[in-house]
Amino acid sequence: MDFDYISERIARLRMKKDVSQREMSLELGQSIGYINRIENKKALPSIPMLHYICEYFGITLKDFFDDGIEYPVLLNELIEEEKDLDEQNILTLLSLAKQLNARKSKK
């Protein structure tokens, strides 16, 4: 496994969330330099801590390792909202998503 991926993924997600390394470290209950050490490849989070980091970002471990998903938090929110829709509304939403993707492909 490429351990650099973990450091780089945490850095990208942190910057998208617009929080400092210090702020994130403290919000996770860690020392001030904890995230800095991870992002500078001097340390790796434990498995339980990686799980807490994912919770902090509002994503799953699967989302963390699938960096093909550009906006995992928004996608998870969309999936949660869709759970309460009836079949017709889900089909409408699916059709809209396909139209948006087709437009995106043409650009």
Tab-separated table of C-alpha atoms in Angstrom:
chain	number	residue	atom	x	y	z
A	1	MET	CA	0.000	0.000	0.000
A	2	ASP	CA	1.138	3.529	-0.754
A	3	PHE	CA	1.166	5.135	2.691
A	4	ASP	CA	1.666	8.572	1.108
A	5	TYR	CA	-1.937	8.269	-0.079
A	6	ILE	CA	-3.245	8.496	3.507
A	7	SER	CA	-1.310	11.696	4.234
A	8	GLU	CA	-2.274	13.284	0.932
A	9	ARG	CA	-5.943	12.306	1.208
A	10	ILE	CA	-6.209	13.751	4.712
A	11	ALA	CA	-4.581	16.981	3.508
A	12	ARG	CA	-6.980	17.289	0.539
A	13	LEU	CA	-10.060	16.608	2.654
A	14	ARG	CA	-8.879	19.010	5.361
A	15	MET	CA	-8.306	21.792	2.845
A	16	LYS	CA	-11.749	21.206	1.301
A	17	LYS	CA	-13.221	21.545	4.783
A	18	ASP	CA	-11.142	24.728	5.198
A	19	VAL	CA	-9.685	23.899	8.609
A	20	SER	CA	-6.116	24.221	9.805
A	21	GLN	CA	-3.969	21.285	10.838
A	22	ARG	CA	-3.963	22.655	14.382
A	23	GLU	CA	-7.742	23.039	14.523
A	24	MET	CA	-8.340	19.544	13.180
A	25	SER	CA	-5.823	18.015	15.585
A	26	LEU	CA	-7.501	19.642	18.568
A	27	GLU	CA	-11.027	18.767	17.392
A	28	LEU	CA	-9.921	15.127	17.182
A	29	GLY	CA	-8.646	15.358	20.764
A	30	GLN	CA	-5.008	15.055	19.729
A	31	SER	CA	-1.897	17.172	20.254
A	32	ILE	CA	-1.537	20.385	18.240
A	33	GLY	CA	0.932	18.869	15.746
A	34	TYR	CA	-0.832	15.531	15.188
A	35	ILE	CA	-2.238	16.221	11.713
A	36	ASN	CA	0.932	18.065	10.711
A	37	ARG	CA	2.976	14.933	11.456
A	38	ILE	CA	0.592	12.788	9.404
A	39	GLU	CA	0.513	15.177	6.446
A	40	ASN	CA	4.309	15.464	6.501
A	41	LYS	CA	4.568	11.653	6.431
A	42	LYS	CA	6.227	11.411	9.835
A	43	ALA	CA	3.356	9.391	11.326
A	44	LEU	CA	0.319	7.378	10.312
A	45	PRO	CA	-3.010	7.318	12.142
A	46	SER	CA	-4.059	4.095	13.826
A	47	ILE	CA	-7.038	2.274	12.316
A	48	PRO	CA	-9.410	3.551	15.047
A	49	MET	CA	-8.073	7.093	14.589
A	50	LEU	CA	-8.497	6.849	10.808
A	51	HIS	CA	-12.120	5.920	11.500
A	52	TYR	CA	-12.494	9.058	13.693
A	53	ILE	CA	-10.853	11.147	10.975
A	54	CYS	CA	-13.402	9.839	8.476
A	55	GLU	CA	-16.234	10.677	10.890
A	56	TYR	CA	-14.736	14.164	11.243
A	57	PHE	CA	-15.009	14.620	7.468
A	58	GLY	CA	-18.466	13.002	7.346
A	59	ILE	CA	-17.334	10.137	5.120
A	60	THR	CA	-16.894	6.379	5.398
A	61	LEU	CA	-13.603	4.497	5.237
A	62	LYS	CA	-14.699	3.317	1.779
A	63	ASP	CA	-15.107	6.947	0.681
A	64	PHE	CA	-11.703	7.779	2.125
A	65	PHE	CA	-9.960	5.174	-0.015
A	66	ASP	CA	-12.078	5.833	-3.117
A	67	ASP	CA	-10.644	9.123	-4.206
A	68	GLY	CA	-12.551	8.886	-7.480
A	69	ILE	CA	-15.417	10.488	-5.565
A	70	GLU	CA	-14.699	14.202	-5.718
A	71	TYR	CA	-17.360	15.305	-3.204
A	72	PRO	CA	-17.929	12.358	-0.833
A	73	VAL	CA	-19.717	14.389	1.854
A	74	LEU	CA	-22.246	15.797	-0.620
A	75	LEU	CA	-22.745	12.410	-2.242
A	76	ASN	CA	-23.452	10.805	1.142
A	77	GLU	CA	-25.908	13.607	1.935
A	78	LEU	CA	-27.681	13.050	-1.393
A	79	ILE	CA	-27.919	9.312	-0.713
A	80	GLU	CA	-29.389	9.965	2.748
A	81	GLU	CA	-32.014	12.314	1.286
A	82	GLU	CA	-32.918	9.857	-1.450
A	83	LYS	CA	-33.748	7.139	1.075
A	84	ASP	CA	-37.027	8.883	1.930
A	85	LEU	CA	-38.180	9.297	-1.677
A	86	ASP	CA	-40.745	7.119	-3.391
A	87	GLU	CA	-39.877	5.165	-6.533
A	88	GLN	CA	-41.154	7.815	-8.963
A	89	ASN	CA	-39.083	10.559	-7.334
A	90	ILE	CA	-35.989	8.341	-7.336
A	91	LEU	CA	-36.487	7.704	-11.066
A	92	THR	CA	-36.855	11.462	-11.643
A	93	LEU	CA	-33.675	12.134	-9.683
A	94	LEU	CA	-31.845	9.410	-11.622
A	95	SER	CA	-33.002	10.890	-14.928
A	96	LEU	CA	-31.819	14.343	-13.855
A	97	ALA	CA	-28.419	12.961	-12.832
A	98	LYS	CA	-28.043	11.251	-16.215
A	99	GLN	CA	-28.935	14.491	-18.028
A	100	LEU	CA	-26.407	16.458	-15.973
A	101	ASN	CA	-23.694	13.880	-16.654
A	102	ALA	CA	-24.480	13.930	-20.382
A	103	ARG	CA	-24.155	17.728	-20.407
A	104	LYS	CA	-20.883	17.496	-18.501
A	105	SER	CA	-19.536	14.986	-21.046
A	106	LYS	CA	-20.282	17.333	-23.958
A	107	LYS	CA	-18.177	20.154	-22.502
